[in-house]
C-alpha atoms as a PDB file:
ATOM      1  CA  UNK A   1     -62.843  29.817  54.599  1.00  0.00           C
ATOM      2  CA  UNK A   2     -60.430  28.054  56.775  1.00  0.00           C
ATOM      3  CA  UNK A   3     -61.826  24.813  56.199  1.00  0.00           C
ATOM      4  CA  UNK A   4     -61.803  25.553  52.302  1.00  0.00           C
ATOM      5  CA  UNK A   5     -58.337  26.699  52.687  1.00  0.00           C
ATOM      6  CA  UNK A   6     -57.390  23.421  54.372  1.00  0.00           C
ATOM      7  CA  UNK A   7     -58.736  21.575  51.896  1.00  0.00           C
ATOM      8  CA  UNK A   8     -57.616  23.492  48.760  1.00  0.00           C
ATOM      9  CA  UNK A   9     -54.075  22.930  50.465  1.00  0.00           C
ATOM     10  CA  UNK A  10     -54.732  18.722  51.177  1.00  0.00           C
ATOM     11  CA  UNK A  11     -55.981  18.530  47.626  1.00  0.00           C
ATOM     12  CA  UNK A  12     -53.142  20.149  46.242  1.00  0.00           C
ATOM     13  CA  UNK A  13     -50.528  18.341  48.260  1.00  0.00           C
ATOM     14  CA  UNK A  14     -52.517  14.761  47.120  1.00  0.00           C
ATOM     15  CA  UNK A  15     -52.719  15.741  43.805  1.00  0.00           C
ATOM     16  CA  UNK A  16     -48.430  16.379  44.191  1.00  0.00           C
ATOM     17  CA  UNK A  17     -47.761  13.357  45.248  1.00  0.00           C
ATOM     18  CA  UNK A  18     -49.656  11.383  43.167  1.00  0.00           C
ATOM     19  CA  UNK A  19     -47.452  13.261  40.403  1.00  0.00           C
ATOM     20  CA  UNK A  20     -44.666  12.067  41.997  1.00  0.00           C
ATOM     21  CA  UNK A  21     -45.524   8.639  42.563  1.00  0.00           C
ATOM     22  CA  UNK A  22     -46.320   8.826  39.054  1.00  0.00           C
ATOM     23  CA  UNK A  23     -43.107   9.578  38.146  1.00  0.00           C
ATOM     24  CA  UNK A  24     -41.628   7.282  40.121  1.00  0.00           C
ATOM     25  CA  UNK A  25     -43.259   4.261  38.566  1.00  0.00           C
ATOM     26  CA  UNK A  26     -42.669   5.695  34.839  1.00  0.00           C
ATOM     27  CA  UNK A  27     -39.238   3.728  33.167  1.00  0.00           C
ATOM     28  CA  UNK A  28     -36.239   6.223  33.045  1.00  0.00           C
ATOM     29  CA  UNK A  29     -35.934   7.334  29.119  1.00  0.00           C
ATOM     30  CA  UNK A  30     -33.234   6.217  27.278  1.00  0.00           C
ATOM     31  CA  UNK A  31     -29.629   7.817  27.083  1.00  0.00           C
ATOM     32  CA  UNK A  32     -29.257  10.301  24.445  1.00  0.00           C
ATOM     33  CA  UNK A  33     -27.649   8.574  21.664  1.00  0.00           C
ATOM     34  CA  UNK A  34     -23.902   9.099  20.764  1.00  0.00           C
ATOM     35  CA  UNK A  35     -22.277  11.894  18.777  1.00  0.00           C
ATOM     36  CA  UNK A  36     -21.033   9.572  15.932  1.00  0.00           C
ATOM     37  CA  UNK A  37     -19.604  12.019  14.153  1.00  0.00           C
ATOM     38  CA  UNK A  38     -16.751  12.748  17.344  1.00  0.00           C
ATOM     39  CA  UNK A  39     -15.823   8.763  16.836  1.00  0.00           C
ATOM     40  CA  UNK A  40     -12.924   7.164  15.791  1.00  0.00           C
ATOM     41  CA  UNK A  41     -12.294   4.050  15.111  1.00  0.00           C
ATOM     42  CA  UNK A  42      -9.397   2.105  16.539  1.00  0.00           C
ATOM     43  CA  UNK A  43      -7.633  -0.778  15.169  1.00  0.00           C
ATOM     44  CA  UNK A  44      -5.155  -3.201  17.037  1.00  0.00           C
ATOM     45  CA  UNK A  45      -3.492  -5.764  15.010  1.00  0.00           C
ATOM     46  CA  UNK A  46      -3.840  -9.663  16.887  1.00  0.00           C
ATOM     47  CA  UNK A  47      -1.668 -11.284  14.340  1.00  0.00           C
ATOM     48  CA  UNK A  48      -2.169 -13.398  11.645  1.00  0.00           C
ATOM     49  CA  UNK A  49      -4.590 -11.257   9.794  1.00  0.00           C
ATOM     50  CA  UNK A  50      -7.483 -10.919  13.093  1.00  0.00           C
ATOM     51  CA  UNK A  51      -7.803  -7.151  14.440  1.00  0.00           C
ATOM     52  CA  UNK A  52     -10.005  -6.167  17.256  1.00  0.00           C
ATOM     53  CA  UNK A  53     -11.856  -2.602  16.385  1.00  0.00           C
ATOM     54  CA  UNK A  54     -12.990  -0.066  19.348  1.00  0.00           C
ATOM     55  CA  UNK A  55     -15.637   2.629  18.263  1.00  0.00           C
ATOM     56  CA  UNK A  56     -18.744   3.317  20.127  1.00  0.00           C
ATOM     57  CA  UNK A  57     -21.008   0.099  20.994  1.00  0.00           C
ATOM     58  CA  UNK A  58     -19.132  -3.440  21.319  1.00  0.00           C
ATOM     59  CA  UNK A  59     -15.568  -4.166  20.119  1.00  0.00           C
ATOM     60  CA  UNK A  60     -15.766  -5.699  16.776  1.00  0.00           C
ATOM     61  CA  UNK A  61     -13.094  -8.710  15.684  1.00  0.00           C
ATOM     62  CA  UNK A  62     -11.965  -8.874  12.026  1.00  0.00           C
ATOM     63  CA  UNK A  63     -10.818 -12.115  10.669  1.00  0.00           C
ATOM     64  CA  UNK A  64      -9.188 -11.733   7.540  1.00  0.00           C
ATOM     65  CA  UNK A  65      -9.267 -14.906   4.885  1.00  0.00           C
ATOM     66  CA  UNK A  66      -7.779 -15.181   1.123  1.00  0.00           C
ATOM     67  CA  UNK A  67     -11.073 -14.812  -0.350  1.00  0.00           C
ATOM     68  CA  UNK A  68     -13.388 -12.929   2.510  1.00  0.00           C
ATOM     69  CA  UNK A  69     -13.442 -11.080   6.138  1.00  0.00           C
ATOM     70  CA  UNK A  70     -15.438 -12.684   8.679  1.00  0.00           C
ATOM     71  CA  UNK A  71     -16.570  -9.726  11.024  1.00  0.00           C
ATOM     72  CA  UNK A  72     -17.527 -10.230  14.655  1.00  0.00           C
ATOM     73  CA  UNK A  73     -20.347  -7.624  15.447  1.00  0.00           C
ATOM     74  CA  UNK A  74     -21.056  -4.488  13.461  1.00  0.00           C
ATOM     75  CA  UNK A  75     -22.069  -1.703  16.268  1.00  0.00           C
ATOM     76  CA  UNK A  76     -23.860   1.024  15.410  1.00  0.00           C
ATOM     77  CA  UNK A  77     -25.558   2.085  11.869  1.00  0.00           C
ATOM     78  CA  UNK A  78     -24.734   5.572  11.649  1.00  0.00           C
ATOM     79  CA  UNK A  79     -20.741   4.138  12.275  1.00  0.00           C
ATOM     80  CA  UNK A  80     -21.024   1.743   9.198  1.00  0.00           C
ATOM     81  CA  UNK A  81     -18.402   3.893   6.982  1.00  0.00           C
ATOM     82  CA  UNK A  82     -15.914   4.805   9.442  1.00  0.00           C
ATOM     83  CA  UNK A  83     -15.970   0.837  10.383  1.00  0.00           C
ATOM     84  CA  UNK A  84     -15.143  -0.105   6.722  1.00  0.00           C
ATOM     85  CA  UNK A  85     -12.853   2.857   6.061  1.00  0.00           C
ATOM     86  CA  UNK A  86     -10.844   1.308   8.975  1.00  0.00           C
ATOM     87  CA  UNK A  87     -11.253  -2.246   7.657  1.00  0.00           C
ATOM     88  CA  UNK A  88      -9.898  -1.245   3.858  1.00  0.00           C
ATOM     89  CA  UNK A  89      -6.966   0.018   5.722  1.00  0.00           C
ATOM     90  CA  UNK A  90      -5.852  -3.633   6.731  1.00  0.00           C
ATOM     91  CA  UNK A  91      -7.287  -5.448   3.857  1.00  0.00           C
ATOM     92  CA  UNK A  92      -9.725  -4.986   0.281  1.00  0.00           C
ATOM     93  CA  UNK A  93     -11.319  -8.406   0.836  1.00  0.00           C
ATOM     94  CA  UNK A  94     -14.948  -8.224   0.873  1.00  0.00           C
ATOM     95  CA  UNK A  95     -16.856  -8.621   4.065  1.00  0.00           C
ATOM     96  CA  UNK A  96     -18.756 -12.001   3.392  1.00  0.00           C
ATOM     97  CA  UNK A  97     -20.215 -12.787   6.961  1.00  0.00           C
ATOM     98  CA  UNK A  98     -20.968 -11.062  10.044  1.00  0.00           C
ATOM     99  CA  UNK A  99     -21.543 -12.801  13.212  1.00  0.00           C
ATOM    100  CA  UNK A 100     -23.949 -11.533  15.914  1.00  0.00           C
ATOM    101  CA  UNK A 101     -22.626 -12.109  19.561  1.00  0.00           C
ATOM    102  CA  UNK A 102     -25.980 -11.578  20.760  1.00  0.00           C
ATOM    103  CA  UNK A 103     -29.280  -8.957  20.198  1.00  0.00           C
ATOM    104  CA  UNK A 104     -28.083  -5.701  21.956  1.00  0.00           C
ATOM    105  CA  UNK A 105     -28.074  -2.543  19.155  1.00  0.00           C
ATOM    106  CA  UNK A 106     -24.683  -1.811  20.132  1.00  0.00           C
ATOM    107  CA  UNK A 107     -23.729  -4.813  18.643  1.00  0.00           C
ATOM    108  CA  UNK A 108     -26.164  -5.632  15.857  1.00  0.00           C
ATOM    109  CA  UNK A 109     -27.043  -1.564  14.768  1.00  0.00           C
ATOM    110  CA  UNK A 110     -24.750  -2.344  11.530  1.00  0.00           C
ATOM    111  CA  UNK A 111     -26.170  -5.548  10.300  1.00  0.00           C
ATOM    112  CA  UNK A 112     -28.625  -3.347   8.050  1.00  0.00           C
ATOM    113  CA  UNK A 113     -25.894  -1.383   5.963  1.00  0.00           C
ATOM    114  CA  UNK A 114     -23.605  -4.678   6.094  1.00  0.00           C
ATOM    115  CA  UNK A 115     -26.198  -6.596   4.497  1.00  0.00           C
ATOM    116  CA  UNK A 116     -26.915  -4.442   1.889  1.00  0.00           C
ATOM    117  CA  UNK A 117     -22.909  -4.488   1.295  1.00  0.00           C
ATOM    118  CA  UNK A 118     -23.403  -8.046   0.810  1.00  0.00           C
ATOM    119  CA  UNK A 119     -22.413  -9.555   3.985  1.00  0.00           C
ATOM    120  CA  UNK A 120     -24.276 -12.743   5.505  1.00  0.00           C
ATOM    121  CA  UNK A 121     -25.470 -11.804   8.865  1.00  0.00           C
ATOM    122  CA  UNK A 122     -25.091 -14.883  11.266  1.00  0.00           C
ATOM    123  CA  UNK A 123     -26.818 -15.395  14.633  1.00  0.00           C
ATOM    124  CA  UNK A 124     -27.852 -17.923  17.626  1.00  0.00           C
ATOM    125  CA  UNK A 125     -31.643 -18.004  16.523  1.00  0.00           C
ATOM    126  CA  UNK A 126     -32.803 -16.757  19.426  1.00  0.00           C
ATOM    127  CA  UNK A 127     -31.062 -13.133  18.240  1.00  0.00           C
ATOM    128  CA  UNK A 128     -33.297 -13.113  15.642  1.00  0.00           C
ATOM    129  CA  UNK A 129     -36.311 -14.066  17.570  1.00  0.00           C
ATOM    130  CA  UNK A 130     -35.466 -10.701  19.998  1.00  0.00           C
ATOM    131  CA  UNK A 131     -34.564  -8.763  17.232  1.00  0.00           C
ATOM    132  CA  UNK A 132     -37.907  -9.335  15.398  1.00  0.00           C
ATOM    133  CA  UNK A 133     -40.298  -8.887  18.345  1.00  0.00           C
ATOM    134  CA  UNK A 134     -38.409  -6.302  19.939  1.00  0.00           C
ATOM    135  CA  UNK A 135     -37.505  -5.855  23.702  1.00  0.00           C
ATOM    136  CA  UNK A 136     -37.858  -4.296  27.150  1.00  0.00           C
ATOM    137  CA  UNK A 137     -34.683  -3.486  29.425  1.00  0.00           C
ATOM    138  CA  UNK A 138     -35.655  -5.038  32.673  1.00  0.00           C
ATOM    139  CA  UNK A 139     -34.004  -2.392  34.710  1.00  0.00           C
ATOM    140  CA  UNK A 140     -35.207   0.323  33.155  1.00  0.00           C
ATOM    141  CA  UNK A 141     -38.335  -0.795  31.244  1.00  0.00           C
ATOM    142  CA  UNK A 142     -37.441   1.448  28.396  1.00  0.00           C
ATOM    143  CA  UNK A 143     -38.661  -0.579  25.007  1.00  0.00           C
ATOM    144  CA  UNK A 144     -36.595  -1.372  21.673  1.00  0.00           C
ATOM    145  CA  UNK A 145     -39.086  -1.730  19.090  1.00  0.00           C
ATOM    146  CA  UNK A 146     -39.045  -4.639  16.442  1.00  0.00           C
ATOM    147  CA  UNK A 147     -35.672  -4.676  13.725  1.00  0.00           C
ATOM    148  CA  UNK A 148     -36.611  -3.790  10.261  1.00  0.00           C
ATOM    149  CA  UNK A 149     -36.814  -7.506   8.164  1.00  0.00           C
ATOM    150  CA  UNK A 150     -32.964  -5.936   6.553  1.00  0.00           C
ATOM    151  CA  UNK A 151     -31.657  -6.046   9.716  1.00  0.00           C
ATOM    152  CA  UNK A 152     -32.467  -9.450  10.731  1.00  0.00           C
ATOM    153  CA  UNK A 153     -29.865 -12.147  10.369  1.00  0.00           C
ATOM    154  CA  UNK A 154     -30.179 -14.344   7.272  1.00  0.00           C
ATOM    155  CA  UNK A 155     -29.175 -17.578   8.640  1.00  0.00           C
ATOM    156  CA  UNK A 156     -29.538 -18.756  12.467  1.00  0.00           C
ATOM    157  CA  UNK A 157     -27.818 -21.548  14.500  1.00  0.00           C
ATOM    158  CA  UNK A 158     -28.616 -23.380  17.495  1.00  0.00           C
ATOM    159  CA  UNK A 159     -25.678 -25.223  19.480  1.00  0.00           C
ATOM    160  CA  UNK A 160     -22.475 -24.938  17.206  1.00  0.00           C
ATOM    161  CA  UNK A 161     -21.992 -23.486  13.405  1.00  0.00           C
ATOM    162  CA  UNK A 162     -18.915 -23.290  11.524  1.00  0.00           C
ATOM    163  CA  UNK A 163     -17.992 -20.767   9.103  1.00  0.00           C
ATOM    164  CA  UNK A 164     -15.110 -21.675   6.606  1.00  0.00           C
ATOM    165  CA  UNK A 165     -13.304 -19.361   4.600  1.00  0.00           C
ATOM    166  CA  UNK A 166      -9.822 -19.872   2.475  1.00  0.00           C
ATOM    167  CA  UNK A 167      -7.664 -20.171   5.268  1.00  0.00           C
ATOM    168  CA  UNK A 168     -10.099 -19.504   7.591  1.00  0.00           C
ATOM    169  CA  UNK A 169     -12.266 -20.770  10.137  1.00  0.00           C
ATOM    170  CA  UNK A 170     -14.713 -19.282  12.982  1.00  0.00           C
ATOM    171  CA  UNK A 171     -16.374 -21.536  15.333  1.00  0.00           C
ATOM    172  CA  UNK A 172     -19.565 -20.513  16.794  1.00  0.00           C
ATOM    173  CA  UNK A 173     -20.672 -21.684  20.151  1.00  0.00           C
ATOM    174  CA  UNK A 174     -23.932 -20.693  21.765  1.00  0.00           C
ATOM    175  CA  UNK A 175     -23.600 -20.052  25.517  1.00  0.00           C
ATOM    176  CA  UNK A 176     -26.921 -20.775  26.881  1.00  0.00           C
ATOM    177  CA  UNK A 177     -28.961 -17.644  29.298  1.00  0.00           C
ATOM    178  CA  UNK A 178     -25.487 -16.002  30.030  1.00  0.00           C
ATOM    179  CA  UNK A 179     -25.439 -12.132  28.984  1.00  0.00           C
ATOM    180  CA  UNK A 180     -28.972 -13.253  27.443  1.00  0.00           C
ATOM    181  CA  UNK A 181     -30.695 -16.163  25.710  1.00  0.00           C
ATOM    182  CA  UNK A 182     -28.769 -16.037  22.483  1.00  0.00           C
ATOM    183  CA  UNK A 183     -25.731 -15.148  23.308  1.00  0.00           C
ATOM    184  CA  UNK A 184     -22.662 -16.840  20.655  1.00  0.00           C
ATOM    185  CA  UNK A 185     -18.484 -16.823  21.560  1.00  0.00           C
ATOM    186  CA  UNK A 186     -16.639 -16.920  18.184  1.00  0.00           C
ATOM    187  CA  UNK A 187     -13.063 -19.076  17.928  1.00  0.00           C
ATOM    188  CA  UNK A 188     -10.673 -18.703  15.830  1.00  0.00           C
ATOM    189  CA  UNK A 189      -8.555 -21.335  16.642  1.00  0.00           C
ATOM    190  CA  UNK A 190      -5.445 -20.895  14.211  1.00  0.00           C
ATOM    191  CA  UNK A 191      -5.050 -17.613  15.081  1.00  0.00           C
ATOM    192  CA  UNK A 192      -5.702 -18.312  18.837  1.00  0.00           C
ATOM    193  CA  UNK A 193      -7.811 -15.408  19.251  1.00  0.00           C
ATOM    194  CA  UNK A 194     -11.266 -15.629  21.393  1.00  0.00           C
ATOM    195  CA  UNK A 195     -14.596 -12.853  20.623  1.00  0.00           C
ATOM    196  CA  UNK A 196     -16.901 -13.613  23.462  1.00  0.00           C
ATOM    197  CA  UNK A 197     -19.210 -10.351  22.938  1.00  0.00           C
ATOM    198  CA  UNK A 198     -20.731  -9.165  26.250  1.00  0.00           C
ATOM    199  CA  UNK A 199     -20.362 -12.929  28.082  1.00  0.00           C
ATOM    200  CA  UNK A 200     -17.470 -10.945  29.483  1.00  0.00           C
ATOM    201  CA  UNK A 201     -16.146  -7.178  29.772  1.00  0.00           C
ATOM    202  CA  UNK A 202     -12.995  -6.856  30.642  1.00  0.00           C
ATOM    203  CA  UNK A 203     -12.327  -4.610  33.918  1.00  0.00           C
ATOM    204  CA  UNK A 204     -15.878  -3.645  34.339  1.00  0.00           C
ATOM    205  CA  UNK A 205     -18.875  -5.224  35.571  1.00  0.00           C
ATOM    206  CA  UNK A 206     -21.262  -6.747  32.601  1.00  0.00           C
ATOM    207  CA  UNK A 207     -24.786  -6.246  32.389  1.00  0.00           C
ATOM    208  CA  UNK A 208     -27.125  -9.231  32.383  1.00  0.00           C
ATOM    209  CA  UNK A 209     -29.984  -8.854  30.948  1.00  0.00           C
ATOM    210  CA  UNK A 210     -32.345 -10.618  32.980  1.00  0.00           C
ATOM    211  CA  UNK A 211     -35.709  -9.791  31.463  1.00  0.00           C
ATOM    212  CA  UNK A 212     -34.101 -11.298  28.072  1.00  0.00           C
ATOM    213  CA  UNK A 213     -32.843 -14.735  29.210  1.00  0.00           C
ATOM    214  CA  UNK A 214     -29.560 -13.288  30.880  1.00  0.00           C
ATOM    215  CA  UNK A 215     -27.983 -14.784  34.456  1.00  0.00           C
ATOM    216  CA  UNK A 216     -25.168 -14.855  36.556  1.00  0.00           C
ATOM    217  CA  UNK A 217     -25.013 -18.652  36.708  1.00  0.00           C
ATOM    218  CA  UNK A 218     -24.681 -18.902  32.462  1.00  0.00           C
ATOM    219  CA  UNK A 219     -22.183 -16.154  32.613  1.00  0.00           C
ATOM    220  CA  UNK A 220     -19.733 -17.961  34.958  1.00  0.00           C
ATOM    221  CA  UNK A 221     -20.307 -21.111  32.638  1.00  0.00           C
ATOM    222  CA  UNK A 222     -19.079 -18.872  30.197  1.00  0.00           C
ATOM    223  CA  UNK A 223     -16.480 -17.939  32.037  1.00  0.00           C
ATOM    224  CA  UNK A 224     -15.706 -21.876  33.042  1.00  0.00           C
ATOM    225  CA  UNK A 225     -15.857 -22.333  29.156  1.00  0.00           C
ATOM    226  CA  UNK A 226     -13.167 -20.088  27.851  1.00  0.00           C
ATOM    227  CA  UNK A 227     -10.610 -21.041  30.381  1.00  0.00           C
ATOM    228  CA  UNK A 228     -10.941 -24.115  29.481  1.00  0.00           C
ATOM    229  CA  UNK A 229     -10.436 -23.133  25.767  1.00  0.00           C
ATOM    230  CA  UNK A 230      -7.402 -20.551  26.251  1.00  0.00           C
ATOM    231  CA  UNK A 231      -4.201 -20.195  27.024  1.00  0.00           C
ATOM    232  CA  UNK A 232      -1.279 -17.673  28.087  1.00  0.00           C
ATOM    233  CA  UNK A 233      -1.265 -16.709  24.867  1.00  0.00           C
ATOM    234  CA  UNK A 234      -4.396 -15.926  23.646  1.00  0.00           C
ATOM    235  CA  UNK A 235      -6.031 -13.126  22.572  1.00  0.00           C
ATOM    236  CA  UNK A 236      -9.429 -12.448  24.528  1.00  0.00           C
ATOM    237  CA  UNK A 237     -11.267  -9.204  22.559  1.00  0.00           C
ATOM    238  CA  UNK A 238     -13.933  -8.644  25.318  1.00  0.00           C
ATOM    239  CA  UNK A 239     -17.746  -7.138  24.876  1.00  0.00           C
ATOM    240  CA  UNK A 240     -16.602  -3.883  26.344  1.00  0.00           C
ATOM    241  CA  UNK A 241     -13.171  -2.896  27.467  1.00  0.00           C
ATOM    242  CA  UNK A 242      -9.470  -3.159  26.145  1.00  0.00           C
ATOM    243  CA  UNK A 243      -8.062  -6.154  24.460  1.00  0.00           C
ATOM    244  CA  UNK A 244      -7.474  -9.142  27.178  1.00  0.00           C
ATOM    245  CA  UNK A 245      -5.880 -12.276  28.058  1.00  0.00           C
ATOM    246  CA  UNK A 246      -6.360 -15.351  30.368  1.00  0.00           C
ATOM    247  CA  UNK A 247      -4.706 -13.523  33.268  1.00  0.00           C
ATOM    248  CA  UNK A 248      -7.676 -10.844  33.352  1.00  0.00           C
ATOM    249  CA  UNK A 249     -10.827 -13.687  32.371  1.00  0.00           C
ATOM    250  CA  UNK A 250      -9.745 -15.270  35.417  1.00  0.00           C
ATOM    251  CA  UNK A 251     -10.339 -12.339  37.581  1.00  0.00           C
ATOM    252  CA  UNK A 252     -13.575 -11.442  36.210  1.00  0.00           C
ATOM    253  CA  UNK A 253     -14.600 -15.323  37.081  1.00  0.00           C
ATOM    254  CA  UNK A 254     -13.716 -14.165  40.469  1.00  0.00           C
ATOM    255  CA  UNK A 255     -15.173 -11.007  40.697  1.00  0.00           C
ATOM    256  CA  UNK A 256     -18.538 -12.769  39.111  1.00  0.00           C
ATOM    257  CA  UNK A 257     -18.216 -15.815  41.933  1.00  0.00           C
ATOM    258  CA  UNK A 258     -17.964 -13.777  44.240  1.00  0.00           C
ATOM    259  CA  UNK A 259     -20.682 -11.108  43.856  1.00  0.00           C
ATOM    260  CA  UNK A 260     -22.848 -14.883  43.118  1.00  0.00           C
ATOM    261  CA  UNK A 261     -22.314 -16.047  46.432  1.00  0.00           C
ATOM    262  CA  UNK A 262     -22.625 -12.956  48.224  1.00  0.00           C
ATOM    263  CA  UNK A 263     -26.181 -12.541  46.657  1.00  0.00           C
ATOM    264  CA  UNK A 264     -27.304 -15.622  47.004  1.00  0.00           C
ATOM    265  CA  UNK A 265     -26.786 -15.390  50.554  1.00  0.00           C
ATOM    266  CA  UNK A 266     -28.476 -11.756  50.948  1.00  0.00           C
ATOM    267  CA  UNK A 267     -31.557 -13.606  48.891  1.00  0.00           C
ATOM    268  CA  UNK A 268     -31.795 -16.315  50.971  1.00  0.00           C
ATOM    269  CA  UNK A 269     -32.383 -14.381  54.002  1.00  0.00           C
ATOM    270  CA  UNK A 270     -35.306 -12.734  52.042  1.00  0.00           C
ATOM    271  CA  UNK A 271     -33.912  -9.356  51.222  1.00  0.00           C
ATOM    272  CA  UNK A 272     -35.605  -7.215  48.714  1.00  0.00           C
ATOM    273  CA  UNK A 273     -34.421  -5.556  45.508  1.00  0.00           C
ATOM    274  CA  UNK A 274     -33.829  -2.228  47.777  1.00  0.00           C
ATOM    275  CA  UNK A 275     -32.657  -4.042  50.394  1.00  0.00           C
ATOM    276  CA  UNK A 276     -29.218  -5.675  48.705  1.00  0.00           C
ATOM    277  CA  UNK A 277     -28.686  -2.125  46.810  1.00  0.00           C
ATOM    278  CA  UNK A 278     -29.158  -0.257  50.651  1.00  0.00           C
ATOM    279  CA  UNK A 279     -26.516  -3.178  51.822  1.00  0.00           C
ATOM    280  CA  UNK A 280     -23.874  -2.388  48.829  1.00  0.00           C
ATOM    281  CA  UNK A 281     -22.490  -5.946  49.389  1.00  0.00           C
ATOM    282  CA  UNK A 282     -19.999  -5.508  46.162  1.00  0.00           C
ATOM    283  CA  UNK A 283     -18.661  -1.933  47.624  1.00  0.00           C
ATOM    284  CA  UNK A 284     -14.890  -3.090  47.805  1.00  0.00           C
ATOM    285  CA  UNK A 285     -15.432  -5.029  43.821  1.00  0.00           C
ATOM    286  CA  UNK A 286     -16.666  -1.346  42.940  1.00  0.00           C
ATOM    287  CA  UNK A 287     -13.336   0.562  42.823  1.00  0.00           C
ATOM    288  CA  UNK A 288     -12.047  -1.957  39.847  1.00  0.00           C
ATOM    289  CA  UNK A 289     -15.428  -2.678  38.275  1.00  0.00           C
ATOM    290  CA  UNK A 290     -17.691  -0.059  38.826  1.00  0.00           C
ATOM    291  CA  UNK A 291     -17.047   3.676  36.905  1.00  0.00           C
ATOM    292  CA  UNK A 292     -20.419   4.956  38.458  1.00  0.00           C
ATOM    293  CA  UNK A 293     -22.389   4.857  41.733  1.00  0.00           C
ATOM    294  CA  UNK A 294     -25.251   3.873  38.782  1.00  0.00           C
ATOM    295  CA  UNK A 295     -22.722   1.184  37.483  1.00  0.00           C
ATOM    296  CA  UNK A 296     -22.324  -0.398  41.045  1.00  0.00           C
ATOM    297  CA  UNK A 297     -26.172  -0.278  41.420  1.00  0.00           C
ATOM    298  CA  UNK A 298     -27.086  -1.685  38.143  1.00  0.00           C
ATOM    299  CA  UNK A 299     -24.786  -5.302  38.863  1.00  0.00           C
ATOM    300  CA  UNK A 300     -26.387  -5.337  42.409  1.00  0.00           C
ATOM    301  CA  UNK A 301     -29.694  -4.788  40.910  1.00  0.00           C
ATOM    302  CA  UNK A 302     -29.230  -7.934  37.954  1.00  0.00           C
ATOM    303  CA  UNK A 303     -27.628 -10.304  40.021  1.00  0.00           C
ATOM    304  CA  UNK A 304     -30.209  -9.821  42.433  1.00  0.00           C
ATOM    305  CA  UNK A 305     -33.343 -10.163  39.640  1.00  0.00           C
ATOM    306  CA  UNK A 306     -30.196 -13.552  38.518  1.00  0.00           C
ATOM    307  CA  UNK A 307     -31.250 -15.221  41.815  1.00  0.00           C
ATOM    308  CA  UNK A 308     -34.039 -14.008  43.193  1.00  0.00           C
ATOM    309  CA  UNK A 309     -36.503 -14.455  40.268  1.00  0.00           C
ATOM    310  CA  UNK A 310     -38.861 -16.987  39.970  1.00  0.00           C
ATOM    311  CA  UNK A 311     -38.389 -18.115  36.626  1.00  0.00           C
ATOM    312  CA  UNK A 312     -36.787 -21.125  34.750  1.00  0.00           C
ATOM    313  CA  UNK A 313     -33.298 -19.713  33.470  1.00  0.00           C
ATOM    314  CA  UNK A 314     -31.884 -22.914  32.750  1.00  0.00           C
ATOM    315  CA  UNK A 315     -28.940 -23.706  30.320  1.00  0.00           C
ATOM    316  CA  UNK A 316     -30.495 -25.125  27.197  1.00  0.00           C
ATOM    317  CA  UNK A 317     -28.703 -26.583  23.935  1.00  0.00           C
ATOM    318  CA  UNK A 318     -29.670 -26.883  20.514  1.00  0.00           C
ATOM    319  CA  UNK A 319     -27.765 -29.304  18.100  1.00  0.00           C
ATOM    320  CA  UNK A 320     -24.986 -28.216  16.026  1.00  0.00           C
ATOM    321  CA  UNK A 321     -26.100 -26.876  12.594  1.00  0.00           C
END
C-alpha cells in the first residue's frame, strides 16, 4: 500500500513537472489589443505644412503639398477614422501616398483602409515580403499571419526612392539591418523634418527585431546617418516617443554604442542569454531608457541576439528606383 502511494505521488510530481516545463516552453501570448475607442490623436505643427500625429502605435508624419498629402506610417486600422479627422483639421487635400517605415503592425495597420481611400502605399521591398509571408517574434514566439492582399504596399523600392508632389519632395532611403531588414527613413529636406520609424525611439530603448533582420550595428549606422543629415534646427519624428532634436539623437546613439560594447564583451566571454540577463549590464541606463523591468530585459535580449547569433546580418544595399 505504501509503495502504491509513493508511486502515485512520484507519478503526480513527474506529470506536474512536465506540465510546468511545457508551460515554460510555450511562447508568450500576444498582449491584449488596446482600447481604440479611448485613443485621442494629438497633432503637433512642425512648420512648413508638416505635422506629427501621436495616437496608439508608431508616430505619424503628415506633409501637405499643394495637390495632396504624403503620410508616413498609419498606426492601427481601427484608428483610420480618427487619423483622417485629425488630418482634415490641417488640410482638405487627399492622402496620395502612405509610406511604411517598416512592417510592424502598429505602423502598417492602416495600410488597407488608407489604400481603399486611394492612397498608394510605398515601402522598401522587404516590408512587402514580410507582410505577405507572415512573421514570428524572436522574443515571444508569437506568430503574425500573412497580411491580406489589400494591405500590401502597392509600390516597393530598393536603396532609395523619391516622392514628388507640387511643392513637396519626400526622400526615402533604406537602412539595412537596423530595426528590421526593411527600414525606411523619410527626409523632408525643405521642411527640415526627418521621420525615422523605429530605427530611433526617443527616450526609450528600441526594439531590435533580430528574428526579422534587425541588428544593433545597423541601429548605430542609422543614427550615424541621421546625425550627418540633420542640424540643430531639425525636427525629428521618432518611431515612438516625443518629438526629438539632434541632441536627443546624439544621446540615443551614445546609449546604443554603450550597450553594444558592454554586450560584445559578455558575448566574447561566452556568456549565455540567461547569464547576461542576470548580469543586468545596462542597469545604469535603465533609469532613462527602460519604462519597466520587462523593457530592460527585452533590450538585453535583443542586443545579445544581435551580437551572439551565428547568422549573416551584414548590410545589403540596392539601387535607387
